[in-house]
mmCIF file with all atom_site columns, C-alpha atoms in Angstrom:
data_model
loop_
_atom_site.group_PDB
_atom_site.id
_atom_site.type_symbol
_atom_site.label_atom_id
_atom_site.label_alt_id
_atom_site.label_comp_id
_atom_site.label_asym_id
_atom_site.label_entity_id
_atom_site.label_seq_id
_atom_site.pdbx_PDB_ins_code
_atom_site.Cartn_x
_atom_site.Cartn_y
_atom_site.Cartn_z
_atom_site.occupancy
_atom_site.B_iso_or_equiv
_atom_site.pdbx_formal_charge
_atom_site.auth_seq_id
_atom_site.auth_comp_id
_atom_site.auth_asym_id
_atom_site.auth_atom_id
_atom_site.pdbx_PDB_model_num
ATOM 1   C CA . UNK A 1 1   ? -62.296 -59.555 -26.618 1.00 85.00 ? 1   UNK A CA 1
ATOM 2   C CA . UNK A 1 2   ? -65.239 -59.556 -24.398 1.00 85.00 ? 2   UNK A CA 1
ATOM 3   C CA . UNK A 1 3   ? -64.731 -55.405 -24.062 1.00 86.00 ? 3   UNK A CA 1
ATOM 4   C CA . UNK A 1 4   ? -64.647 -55.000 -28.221 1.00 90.00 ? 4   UNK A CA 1
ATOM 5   C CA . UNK A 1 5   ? -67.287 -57.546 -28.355 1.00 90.00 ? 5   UNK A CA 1
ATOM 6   C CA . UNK A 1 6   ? -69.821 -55.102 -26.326 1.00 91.00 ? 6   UNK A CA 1
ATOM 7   C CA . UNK A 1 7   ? -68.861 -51.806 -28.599 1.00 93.00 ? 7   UNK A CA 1
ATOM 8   C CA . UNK A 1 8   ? -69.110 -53.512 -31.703 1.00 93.00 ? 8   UNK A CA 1
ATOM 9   C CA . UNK A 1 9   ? -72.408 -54.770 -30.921 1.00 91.00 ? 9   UNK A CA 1
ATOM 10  C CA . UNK A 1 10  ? -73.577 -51.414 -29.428 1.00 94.00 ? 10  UNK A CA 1
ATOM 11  C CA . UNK A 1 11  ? -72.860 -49.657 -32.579 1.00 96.00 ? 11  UNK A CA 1
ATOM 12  C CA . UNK A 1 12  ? -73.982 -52.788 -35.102 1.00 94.00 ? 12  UNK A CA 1
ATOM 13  C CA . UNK A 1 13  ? -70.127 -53.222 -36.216 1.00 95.00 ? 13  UNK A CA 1
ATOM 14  C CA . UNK A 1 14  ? -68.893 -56.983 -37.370 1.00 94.00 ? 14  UNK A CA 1
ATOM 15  C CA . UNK A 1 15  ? -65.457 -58.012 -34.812 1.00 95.00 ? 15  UNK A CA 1
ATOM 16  C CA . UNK A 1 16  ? -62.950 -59.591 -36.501 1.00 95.00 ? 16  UNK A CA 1
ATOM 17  C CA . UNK A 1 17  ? -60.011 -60.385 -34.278 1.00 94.00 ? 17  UNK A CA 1
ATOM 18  C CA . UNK A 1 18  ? -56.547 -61.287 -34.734 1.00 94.00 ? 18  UNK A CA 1
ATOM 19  C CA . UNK A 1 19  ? -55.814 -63.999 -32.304 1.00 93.00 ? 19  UNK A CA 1
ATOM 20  C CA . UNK A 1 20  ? -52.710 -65.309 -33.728 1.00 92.00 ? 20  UNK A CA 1
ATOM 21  C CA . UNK A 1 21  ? -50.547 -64.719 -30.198 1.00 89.00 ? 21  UNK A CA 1
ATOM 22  C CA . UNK A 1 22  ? -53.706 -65.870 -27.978 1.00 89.00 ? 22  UNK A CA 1
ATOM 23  C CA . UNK A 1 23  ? -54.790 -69.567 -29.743 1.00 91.00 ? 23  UNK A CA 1
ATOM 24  C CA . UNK A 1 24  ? -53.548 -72.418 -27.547 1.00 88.00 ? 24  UNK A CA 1
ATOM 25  C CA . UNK A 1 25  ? -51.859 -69.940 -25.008 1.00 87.00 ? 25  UNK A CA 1
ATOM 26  C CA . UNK A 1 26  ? -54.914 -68.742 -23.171 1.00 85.00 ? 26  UNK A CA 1
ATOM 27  C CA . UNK A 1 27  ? -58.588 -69.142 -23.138 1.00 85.00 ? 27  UNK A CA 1
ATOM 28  C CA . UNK A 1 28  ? -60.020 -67.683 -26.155 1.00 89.00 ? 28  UNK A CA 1
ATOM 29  C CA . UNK A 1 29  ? -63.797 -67.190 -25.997 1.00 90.00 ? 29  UNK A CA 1
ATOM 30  C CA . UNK A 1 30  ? -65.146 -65.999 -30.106 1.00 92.00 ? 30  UNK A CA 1
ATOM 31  C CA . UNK A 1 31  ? -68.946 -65.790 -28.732 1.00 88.00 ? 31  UNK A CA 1
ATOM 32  C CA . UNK A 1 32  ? -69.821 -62.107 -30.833 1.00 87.00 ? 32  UNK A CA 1
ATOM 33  C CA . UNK A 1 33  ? -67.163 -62.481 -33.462 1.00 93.00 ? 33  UNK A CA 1
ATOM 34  C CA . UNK A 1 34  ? -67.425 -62.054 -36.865 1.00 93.00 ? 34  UNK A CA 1
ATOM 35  C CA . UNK A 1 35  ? -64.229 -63.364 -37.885 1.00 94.00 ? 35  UNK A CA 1
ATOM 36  C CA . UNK A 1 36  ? -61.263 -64.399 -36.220 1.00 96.00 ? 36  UNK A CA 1
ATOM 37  C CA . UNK A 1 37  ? -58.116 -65.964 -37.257 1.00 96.00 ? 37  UNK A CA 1
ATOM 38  C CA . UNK A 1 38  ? -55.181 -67.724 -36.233 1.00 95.00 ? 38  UNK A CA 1
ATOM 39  C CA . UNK A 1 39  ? -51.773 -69.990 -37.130 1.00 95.00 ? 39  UNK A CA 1
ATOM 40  C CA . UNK A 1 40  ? -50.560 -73.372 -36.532 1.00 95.00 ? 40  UNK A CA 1
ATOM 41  C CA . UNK A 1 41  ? -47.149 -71.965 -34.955 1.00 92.00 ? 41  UNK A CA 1
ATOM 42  C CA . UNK A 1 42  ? -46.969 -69.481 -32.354 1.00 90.00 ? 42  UNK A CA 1
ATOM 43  C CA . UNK A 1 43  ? -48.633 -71.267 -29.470 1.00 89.00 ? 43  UNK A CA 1
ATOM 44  C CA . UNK A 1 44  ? -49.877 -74.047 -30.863 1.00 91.00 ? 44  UNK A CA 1
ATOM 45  C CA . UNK A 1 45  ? -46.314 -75.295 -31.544 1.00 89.00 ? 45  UNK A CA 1
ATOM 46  C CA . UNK A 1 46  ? -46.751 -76.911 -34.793 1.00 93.00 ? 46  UNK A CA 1
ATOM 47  C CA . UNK A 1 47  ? -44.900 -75.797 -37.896 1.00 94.00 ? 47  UNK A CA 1
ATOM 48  C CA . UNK A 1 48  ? -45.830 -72.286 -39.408 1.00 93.00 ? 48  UNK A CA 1
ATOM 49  C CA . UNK A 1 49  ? -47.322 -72.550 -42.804 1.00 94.00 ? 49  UNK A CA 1
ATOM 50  C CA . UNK A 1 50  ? -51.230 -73.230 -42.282 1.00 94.00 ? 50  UNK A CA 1
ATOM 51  C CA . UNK A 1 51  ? -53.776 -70.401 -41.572 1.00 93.00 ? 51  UNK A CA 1
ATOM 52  C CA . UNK A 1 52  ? -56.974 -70.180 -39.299 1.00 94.00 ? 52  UNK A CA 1
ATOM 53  C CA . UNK A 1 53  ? -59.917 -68.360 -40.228 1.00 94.00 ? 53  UNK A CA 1
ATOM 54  C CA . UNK A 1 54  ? -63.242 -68.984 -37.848 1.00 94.00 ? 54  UNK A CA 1
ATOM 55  C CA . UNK A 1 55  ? -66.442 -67.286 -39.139 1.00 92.00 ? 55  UNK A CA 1
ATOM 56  C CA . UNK A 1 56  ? -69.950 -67.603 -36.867 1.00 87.00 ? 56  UNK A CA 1
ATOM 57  C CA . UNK A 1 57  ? -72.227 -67.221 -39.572 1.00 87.00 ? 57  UNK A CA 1
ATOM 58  C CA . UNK A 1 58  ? -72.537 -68.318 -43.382 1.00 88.00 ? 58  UNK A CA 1
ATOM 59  C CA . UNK A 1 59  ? -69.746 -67.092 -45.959 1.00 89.00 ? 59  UNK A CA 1
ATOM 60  C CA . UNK A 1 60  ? -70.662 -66.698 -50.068 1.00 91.00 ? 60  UNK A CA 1
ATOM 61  C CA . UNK A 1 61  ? -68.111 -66.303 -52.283 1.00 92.00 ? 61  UNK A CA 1
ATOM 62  C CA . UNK A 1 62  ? -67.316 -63.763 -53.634 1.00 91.00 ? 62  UNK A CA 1
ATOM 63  C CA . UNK A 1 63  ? -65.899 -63.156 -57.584 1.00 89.00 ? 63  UNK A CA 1
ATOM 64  C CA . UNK A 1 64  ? -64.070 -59.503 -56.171 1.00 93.00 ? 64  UNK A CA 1
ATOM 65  C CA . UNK A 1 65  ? -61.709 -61.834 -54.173 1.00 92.00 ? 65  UNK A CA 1
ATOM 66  C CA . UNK A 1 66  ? -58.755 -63.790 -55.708 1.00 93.00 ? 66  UNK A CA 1
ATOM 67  C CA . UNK A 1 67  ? -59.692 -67.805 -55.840 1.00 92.00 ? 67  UNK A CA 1
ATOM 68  C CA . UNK A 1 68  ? -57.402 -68.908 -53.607 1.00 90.00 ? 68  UNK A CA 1
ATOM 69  C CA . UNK A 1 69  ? -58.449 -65.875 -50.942 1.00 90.00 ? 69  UNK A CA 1
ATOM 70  C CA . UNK A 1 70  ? -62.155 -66.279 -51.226 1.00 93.00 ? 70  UNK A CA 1
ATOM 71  C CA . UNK A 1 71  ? -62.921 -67.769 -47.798 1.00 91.00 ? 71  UNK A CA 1
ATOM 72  C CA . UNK A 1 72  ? -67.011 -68.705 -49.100 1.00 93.00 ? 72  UNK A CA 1
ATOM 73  C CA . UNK A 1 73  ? -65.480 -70.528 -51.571 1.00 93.00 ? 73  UNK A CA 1
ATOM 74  C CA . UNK A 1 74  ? -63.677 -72.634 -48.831 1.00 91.00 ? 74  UNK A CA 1
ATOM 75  C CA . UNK A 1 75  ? -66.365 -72.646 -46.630 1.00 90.00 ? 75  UNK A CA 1
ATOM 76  C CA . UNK A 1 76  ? -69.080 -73.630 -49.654 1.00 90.00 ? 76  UNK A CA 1
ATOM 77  C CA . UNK A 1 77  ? -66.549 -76.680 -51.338 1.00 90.00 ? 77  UNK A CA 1
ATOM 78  C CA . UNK A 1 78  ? -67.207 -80.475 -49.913 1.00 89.00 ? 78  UNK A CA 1
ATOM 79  C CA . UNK A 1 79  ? -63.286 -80.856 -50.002 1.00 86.00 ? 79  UNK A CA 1
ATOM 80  C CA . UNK A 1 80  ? -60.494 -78.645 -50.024 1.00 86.00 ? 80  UNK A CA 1
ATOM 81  C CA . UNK A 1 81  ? -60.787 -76.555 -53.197 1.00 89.00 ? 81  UNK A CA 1
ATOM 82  C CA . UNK A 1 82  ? -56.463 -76.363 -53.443 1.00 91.00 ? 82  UNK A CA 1
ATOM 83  C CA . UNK A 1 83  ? -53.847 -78.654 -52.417 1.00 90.00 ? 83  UNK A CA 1
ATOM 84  C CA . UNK A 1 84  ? -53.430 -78.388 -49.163 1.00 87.00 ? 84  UNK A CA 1
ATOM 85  C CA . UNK A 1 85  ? -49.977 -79.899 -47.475 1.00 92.00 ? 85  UNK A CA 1
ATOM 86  C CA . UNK A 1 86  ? -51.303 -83.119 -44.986 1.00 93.00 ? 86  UNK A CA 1
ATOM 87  C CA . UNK A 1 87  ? -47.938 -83.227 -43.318 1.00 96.00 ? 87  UNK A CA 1
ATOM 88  C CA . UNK A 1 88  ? -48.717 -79.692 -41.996 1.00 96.00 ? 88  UNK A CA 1
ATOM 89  C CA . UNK A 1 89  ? -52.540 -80.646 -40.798 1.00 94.00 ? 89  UNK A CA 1
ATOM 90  C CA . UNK A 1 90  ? -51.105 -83.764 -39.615 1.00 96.00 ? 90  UNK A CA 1
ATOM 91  C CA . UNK A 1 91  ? -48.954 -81.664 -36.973 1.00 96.00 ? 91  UNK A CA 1
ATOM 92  C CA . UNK A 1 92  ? -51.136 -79.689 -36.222 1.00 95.00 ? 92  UNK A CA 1
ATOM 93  C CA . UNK A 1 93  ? -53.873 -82.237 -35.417 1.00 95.00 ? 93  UNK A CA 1
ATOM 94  C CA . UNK A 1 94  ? -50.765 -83.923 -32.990 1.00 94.00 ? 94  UNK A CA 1
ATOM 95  C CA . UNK A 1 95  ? -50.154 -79.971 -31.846 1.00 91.00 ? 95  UNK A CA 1
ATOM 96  C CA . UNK A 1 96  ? -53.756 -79.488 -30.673 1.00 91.00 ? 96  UNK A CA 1
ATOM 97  C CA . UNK A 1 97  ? -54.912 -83.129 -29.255 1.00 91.00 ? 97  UNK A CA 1
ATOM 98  C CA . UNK A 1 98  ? -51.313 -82.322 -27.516 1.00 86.00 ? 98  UNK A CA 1
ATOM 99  C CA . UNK A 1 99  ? -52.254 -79.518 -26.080 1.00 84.00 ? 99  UNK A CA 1
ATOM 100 C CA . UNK A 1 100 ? -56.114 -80.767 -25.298 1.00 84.00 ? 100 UNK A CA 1
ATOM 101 C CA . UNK A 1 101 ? -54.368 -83.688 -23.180 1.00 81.00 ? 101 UNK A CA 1
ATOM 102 C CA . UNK A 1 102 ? -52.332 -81.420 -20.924 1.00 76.00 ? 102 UNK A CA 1
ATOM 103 C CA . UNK A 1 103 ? -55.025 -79.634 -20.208 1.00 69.00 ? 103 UNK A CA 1
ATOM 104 C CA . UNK A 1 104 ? -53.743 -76.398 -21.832 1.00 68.00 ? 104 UNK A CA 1
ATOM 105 C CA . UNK A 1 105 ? -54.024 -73.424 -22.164 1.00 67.00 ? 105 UNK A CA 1
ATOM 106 C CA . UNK A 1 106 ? -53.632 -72.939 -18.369 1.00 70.00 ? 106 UNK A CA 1
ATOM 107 C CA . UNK A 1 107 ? -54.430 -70.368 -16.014 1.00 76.00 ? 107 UNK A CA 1
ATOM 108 C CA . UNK A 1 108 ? -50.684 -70.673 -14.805 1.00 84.00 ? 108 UNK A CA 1
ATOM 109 C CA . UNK A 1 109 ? -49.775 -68.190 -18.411 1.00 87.00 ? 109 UNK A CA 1
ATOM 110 C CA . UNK A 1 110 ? -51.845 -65.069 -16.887 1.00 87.00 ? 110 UNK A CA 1
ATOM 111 C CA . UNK A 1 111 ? -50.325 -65.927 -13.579 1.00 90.00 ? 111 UNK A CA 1
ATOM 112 C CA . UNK A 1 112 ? -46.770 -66.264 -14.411 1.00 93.00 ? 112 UNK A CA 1
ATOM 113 C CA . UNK A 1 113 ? -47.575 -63.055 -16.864 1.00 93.00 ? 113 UNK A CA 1
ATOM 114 C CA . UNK A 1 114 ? -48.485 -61.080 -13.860 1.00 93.00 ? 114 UNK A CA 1
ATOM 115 C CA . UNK A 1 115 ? -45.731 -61.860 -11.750 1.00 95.00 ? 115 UNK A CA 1
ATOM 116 C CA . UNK A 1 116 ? -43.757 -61.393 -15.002 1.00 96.00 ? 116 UNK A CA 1
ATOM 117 C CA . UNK A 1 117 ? -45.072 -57.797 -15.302 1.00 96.00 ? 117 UNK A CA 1
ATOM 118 C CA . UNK A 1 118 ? -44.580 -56.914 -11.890 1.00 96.00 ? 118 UNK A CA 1
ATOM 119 C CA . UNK A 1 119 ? -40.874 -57.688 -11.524 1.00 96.00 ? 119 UNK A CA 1
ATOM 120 C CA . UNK A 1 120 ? -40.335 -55.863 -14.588 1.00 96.00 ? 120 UNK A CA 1
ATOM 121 C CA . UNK A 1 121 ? -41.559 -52.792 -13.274 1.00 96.00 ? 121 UNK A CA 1
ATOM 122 C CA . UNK A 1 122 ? -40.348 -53.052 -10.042 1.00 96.00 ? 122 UNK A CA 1
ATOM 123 C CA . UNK A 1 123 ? -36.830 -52.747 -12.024 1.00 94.00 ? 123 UNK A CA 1
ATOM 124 C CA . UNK A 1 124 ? -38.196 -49.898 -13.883 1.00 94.00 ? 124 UNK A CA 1
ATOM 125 C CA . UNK A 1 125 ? -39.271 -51.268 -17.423 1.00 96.00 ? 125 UNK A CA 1
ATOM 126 C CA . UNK A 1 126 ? -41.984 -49.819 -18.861 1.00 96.00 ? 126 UNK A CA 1
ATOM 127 C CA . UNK A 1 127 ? -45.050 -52.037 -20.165 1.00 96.00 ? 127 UNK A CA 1
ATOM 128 C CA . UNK A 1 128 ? -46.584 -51.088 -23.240 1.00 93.00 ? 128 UNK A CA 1
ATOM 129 C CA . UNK A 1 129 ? -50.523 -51.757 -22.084 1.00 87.00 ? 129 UNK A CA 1
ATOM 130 C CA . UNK A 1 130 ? -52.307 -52.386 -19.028 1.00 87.00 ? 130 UNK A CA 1
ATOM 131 C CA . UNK A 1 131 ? -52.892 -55.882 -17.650 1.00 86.00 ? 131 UNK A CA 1
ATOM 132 C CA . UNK A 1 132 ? -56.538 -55.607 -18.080 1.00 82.00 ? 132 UNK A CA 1
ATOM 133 C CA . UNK A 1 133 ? -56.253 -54.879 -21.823 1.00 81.00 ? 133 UNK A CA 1
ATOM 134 C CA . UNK A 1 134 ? -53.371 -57.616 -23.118 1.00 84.00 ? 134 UNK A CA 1
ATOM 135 C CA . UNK A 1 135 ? -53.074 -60.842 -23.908 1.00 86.00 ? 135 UNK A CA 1
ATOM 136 C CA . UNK A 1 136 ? -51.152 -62.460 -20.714 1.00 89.00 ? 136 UNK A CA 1
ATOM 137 C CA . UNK A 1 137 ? -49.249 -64.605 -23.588 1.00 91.00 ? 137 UNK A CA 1
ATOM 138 C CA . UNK A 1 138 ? -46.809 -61.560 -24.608 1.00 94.00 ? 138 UNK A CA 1
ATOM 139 C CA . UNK A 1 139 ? -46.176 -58.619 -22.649 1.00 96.00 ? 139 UNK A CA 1
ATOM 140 C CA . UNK A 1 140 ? -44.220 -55.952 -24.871 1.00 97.00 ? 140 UNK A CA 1
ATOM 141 C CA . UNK A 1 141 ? -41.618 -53.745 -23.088 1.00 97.00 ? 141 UNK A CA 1
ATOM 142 C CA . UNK A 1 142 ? -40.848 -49.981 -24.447 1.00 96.00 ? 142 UNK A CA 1
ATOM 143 C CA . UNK A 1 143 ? -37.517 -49.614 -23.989 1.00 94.00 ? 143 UNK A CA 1
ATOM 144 C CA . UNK A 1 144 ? -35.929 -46.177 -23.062 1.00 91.00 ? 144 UNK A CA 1
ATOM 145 C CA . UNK A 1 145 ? -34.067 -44.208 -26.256 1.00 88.00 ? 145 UNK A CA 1
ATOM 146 C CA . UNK A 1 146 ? -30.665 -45.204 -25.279 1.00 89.00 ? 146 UNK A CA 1
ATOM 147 C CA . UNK A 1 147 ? -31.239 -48.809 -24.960 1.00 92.00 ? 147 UNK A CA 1
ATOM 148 C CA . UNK A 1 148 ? -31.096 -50.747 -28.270 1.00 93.00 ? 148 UNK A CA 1
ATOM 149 C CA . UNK A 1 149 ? -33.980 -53.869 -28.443 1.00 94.00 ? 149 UNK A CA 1
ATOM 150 C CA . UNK A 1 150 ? -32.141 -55.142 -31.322 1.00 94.00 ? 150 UNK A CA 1
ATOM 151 C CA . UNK A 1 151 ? -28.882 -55.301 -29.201 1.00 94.00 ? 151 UNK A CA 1
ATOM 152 C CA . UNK A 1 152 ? -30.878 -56.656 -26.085 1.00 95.00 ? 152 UNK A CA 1
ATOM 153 C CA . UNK A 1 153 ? -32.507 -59.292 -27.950 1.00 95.00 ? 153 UNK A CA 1
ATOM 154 C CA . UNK A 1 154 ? -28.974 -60.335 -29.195 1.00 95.00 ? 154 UNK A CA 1
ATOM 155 C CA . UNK A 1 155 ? -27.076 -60.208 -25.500 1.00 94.00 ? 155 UNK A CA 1
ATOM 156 C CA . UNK A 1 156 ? -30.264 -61.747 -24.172 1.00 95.00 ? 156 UNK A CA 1
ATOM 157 C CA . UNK A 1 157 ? -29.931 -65.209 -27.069 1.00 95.00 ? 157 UNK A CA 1
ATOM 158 C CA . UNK A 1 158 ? -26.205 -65.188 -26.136 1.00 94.00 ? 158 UNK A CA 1
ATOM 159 C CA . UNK A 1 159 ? -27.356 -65.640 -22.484 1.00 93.00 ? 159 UNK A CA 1
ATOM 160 C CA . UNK A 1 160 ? -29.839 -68.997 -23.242 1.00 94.00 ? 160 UNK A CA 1
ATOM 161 C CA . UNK A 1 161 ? -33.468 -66.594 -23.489 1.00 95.00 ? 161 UNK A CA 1
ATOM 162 C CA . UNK A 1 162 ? -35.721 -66.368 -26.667 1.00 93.00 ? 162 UNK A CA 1
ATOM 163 C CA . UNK A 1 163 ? -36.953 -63.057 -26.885 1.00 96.00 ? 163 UNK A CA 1
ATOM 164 C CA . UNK A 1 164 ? -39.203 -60.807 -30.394 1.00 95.00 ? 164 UNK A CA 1
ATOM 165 C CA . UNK A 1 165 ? -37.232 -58.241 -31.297 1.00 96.00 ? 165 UNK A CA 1
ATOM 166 C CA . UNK A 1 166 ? -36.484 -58.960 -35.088 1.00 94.00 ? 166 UNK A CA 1
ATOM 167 C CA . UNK A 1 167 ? -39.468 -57.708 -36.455 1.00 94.00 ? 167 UNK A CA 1
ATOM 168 C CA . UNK A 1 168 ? -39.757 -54.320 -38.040 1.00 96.00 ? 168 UNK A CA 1
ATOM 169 C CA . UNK A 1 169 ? -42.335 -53.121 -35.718 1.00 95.00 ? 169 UNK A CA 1
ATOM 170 C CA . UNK A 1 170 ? -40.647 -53.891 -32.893 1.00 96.00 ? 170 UNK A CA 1
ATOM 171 C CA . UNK A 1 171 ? -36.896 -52.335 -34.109 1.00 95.00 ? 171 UNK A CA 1
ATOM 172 C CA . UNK A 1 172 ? -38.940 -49.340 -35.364 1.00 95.00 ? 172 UNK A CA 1
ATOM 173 C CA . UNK A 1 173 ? -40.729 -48.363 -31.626 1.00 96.00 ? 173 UNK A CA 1
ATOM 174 C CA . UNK A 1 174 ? -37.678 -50.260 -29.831 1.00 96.00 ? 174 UNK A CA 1
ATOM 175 C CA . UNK A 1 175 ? -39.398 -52.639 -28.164 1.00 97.00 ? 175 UNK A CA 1
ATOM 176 C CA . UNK A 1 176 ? -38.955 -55.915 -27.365 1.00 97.00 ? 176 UNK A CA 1
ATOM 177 C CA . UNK A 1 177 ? -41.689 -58.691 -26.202 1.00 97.00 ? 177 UNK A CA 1
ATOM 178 C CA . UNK A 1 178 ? -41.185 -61.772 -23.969 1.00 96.00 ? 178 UNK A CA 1
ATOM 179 C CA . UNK A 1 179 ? -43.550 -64.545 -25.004 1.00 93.00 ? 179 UNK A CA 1
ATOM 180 C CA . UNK A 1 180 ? -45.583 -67.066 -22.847 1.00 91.00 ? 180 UNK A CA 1
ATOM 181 C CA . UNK A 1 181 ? -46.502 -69.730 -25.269 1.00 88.00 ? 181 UNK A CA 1
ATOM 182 C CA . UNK A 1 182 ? -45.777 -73.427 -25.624 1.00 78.00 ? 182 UNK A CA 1
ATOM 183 C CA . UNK A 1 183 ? -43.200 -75.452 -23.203 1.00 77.00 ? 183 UNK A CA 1
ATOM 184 C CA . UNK A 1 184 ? -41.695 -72.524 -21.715 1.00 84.00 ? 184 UNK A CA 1
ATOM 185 C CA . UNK A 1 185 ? -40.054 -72.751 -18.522 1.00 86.00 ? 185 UNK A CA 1
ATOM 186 C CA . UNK A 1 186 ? -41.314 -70.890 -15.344 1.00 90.00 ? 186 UNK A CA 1
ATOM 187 C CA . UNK A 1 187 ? -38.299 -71.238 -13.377 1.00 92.00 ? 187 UNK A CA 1
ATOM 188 C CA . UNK A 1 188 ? -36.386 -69.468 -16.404 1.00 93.00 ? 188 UNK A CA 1
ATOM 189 C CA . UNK A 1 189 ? -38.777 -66.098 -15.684 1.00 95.00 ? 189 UNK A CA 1
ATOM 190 C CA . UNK A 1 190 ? -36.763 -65.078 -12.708 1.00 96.00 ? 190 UNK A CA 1
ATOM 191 C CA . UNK A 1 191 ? -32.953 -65.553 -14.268 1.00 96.00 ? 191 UNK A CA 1
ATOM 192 C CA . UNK A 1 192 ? -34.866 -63.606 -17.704 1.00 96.00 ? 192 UNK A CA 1
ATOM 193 C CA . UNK A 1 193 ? -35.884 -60.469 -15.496 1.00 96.00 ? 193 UNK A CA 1
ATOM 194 C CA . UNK A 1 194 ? -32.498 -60.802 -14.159 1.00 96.00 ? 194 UNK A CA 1
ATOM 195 C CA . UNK A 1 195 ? -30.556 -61.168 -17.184 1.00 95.00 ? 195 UNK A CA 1
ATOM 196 C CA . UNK A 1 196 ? -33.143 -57.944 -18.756 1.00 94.00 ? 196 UNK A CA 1
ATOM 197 C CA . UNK A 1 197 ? -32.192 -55.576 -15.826 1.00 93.00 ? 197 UNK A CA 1
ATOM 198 C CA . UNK A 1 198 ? -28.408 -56.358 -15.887 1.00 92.00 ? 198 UNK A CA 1
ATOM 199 C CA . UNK A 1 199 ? -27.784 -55.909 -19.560 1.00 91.00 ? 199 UNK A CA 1
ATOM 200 C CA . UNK A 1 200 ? -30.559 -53.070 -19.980 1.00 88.00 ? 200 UNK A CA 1
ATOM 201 C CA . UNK A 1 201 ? -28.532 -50.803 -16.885 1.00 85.00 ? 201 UNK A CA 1
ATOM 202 C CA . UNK A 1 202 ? -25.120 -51.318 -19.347 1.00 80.00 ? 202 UNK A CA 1
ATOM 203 C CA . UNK A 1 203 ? -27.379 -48.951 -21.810 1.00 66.00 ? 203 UNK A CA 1
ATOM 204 C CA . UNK A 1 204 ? -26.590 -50.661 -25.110 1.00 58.00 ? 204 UNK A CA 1
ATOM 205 C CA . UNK A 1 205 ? -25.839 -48.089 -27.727 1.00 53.00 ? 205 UNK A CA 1
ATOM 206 C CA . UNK A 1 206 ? -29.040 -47.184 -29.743 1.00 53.00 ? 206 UNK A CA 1
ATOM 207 C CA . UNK A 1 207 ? -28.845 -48.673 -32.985 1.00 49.00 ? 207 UNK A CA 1
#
């Protein structure tokens, strides 16, 4: 963030970030950002359903926007201007004081991450972007032609580990992502890279 904050501001450009995978996994700092937004699931743990949308200056609605997508209309309205579900801000509330009292996120995520990244290409997986330039919460691995992800995200669930594979993105550049976020074990990462080499060196068939 800190490297797209400096070129936007160079050239006068508004930053708006996506920082759906990095809210309540790692530090996030928004100082320079226009807009950024974000989910109650994915790290934070609570149920999906509620988006995040943090602006640093003033927002005016606007009538070239539908209603219910005009975020100065939102921003402008004492209440909510729609229903909004209070079970789902309820959990997330309990998600976020949650994560406030363990002291999260924690600066064990970008360590395990790096030790993550390292045994993985020590047993010859590729990863997708440099350290220096992704979010220690998912590291994405590009998987040779003749390896299926979609078939090594299924043999990896039948062995006990959670992997992304499913979504069309990632079956369309076979890749597959292992994610740091919420309650997830650290003593799991070494039986994962374990379990990743073994099934990847049977070379599922390319689906």
């Amino acid at each position: 963030i800190g490297m797209l904050s400096s070129l936007a501001q160079a050239r006068v450009i508004r930053l708006c970030m996506d920082c759906i995978s990095s809210l309540g996994a790692i530090p996030v700092d928004l100082r320079g950002v226009h807009l950024a937004t974000g989910v109650s699931g994915k790290a934070f743990g609570a149920p999906p359903g509620i988006s995040l949308v943090f602006h640093n200056e003033d927002i005016r609605p606007s009538f070239a926007l539908p209603r219910y997508l005009d975020l100065g209309l939102y921003a402008e309205t004492p209440g909510a201007p729609f229903t909004q579900s209070s079970n789902l801000l309820r959990a997330l509330r309990a998600a976020v004081v949650g994560i406030e009292k363990s002291h999260l996120p924690s600066p064990a995520v970008t360590q395990d991450a790096v030790w993550l990244r390292q045994q993985l290409r020590a047993s010859g997986f590729e990863i997708l972007a440099d350290d220096e330039h992704t979010s220690p919460a998912v590291t994405t691995i590009a998987l040779p032609y003749d390896v299926s992800s979609e078939e090594l995200g299924i043999r990896l669930e039948e062995d006990g580990f959670a992997t992304s594979y499913r979504s069309e993105y990632l079956r369309k550049r076979n890749w597959i992502q292992v994610c740091l976020m919420g309650n997830y074990r650290r003593d799991c990462l070494g039986p994962l890279v374990s379990a990743l080499t073994d099934l990847a060196e049977r070379r599922p068939l390319a689906s």
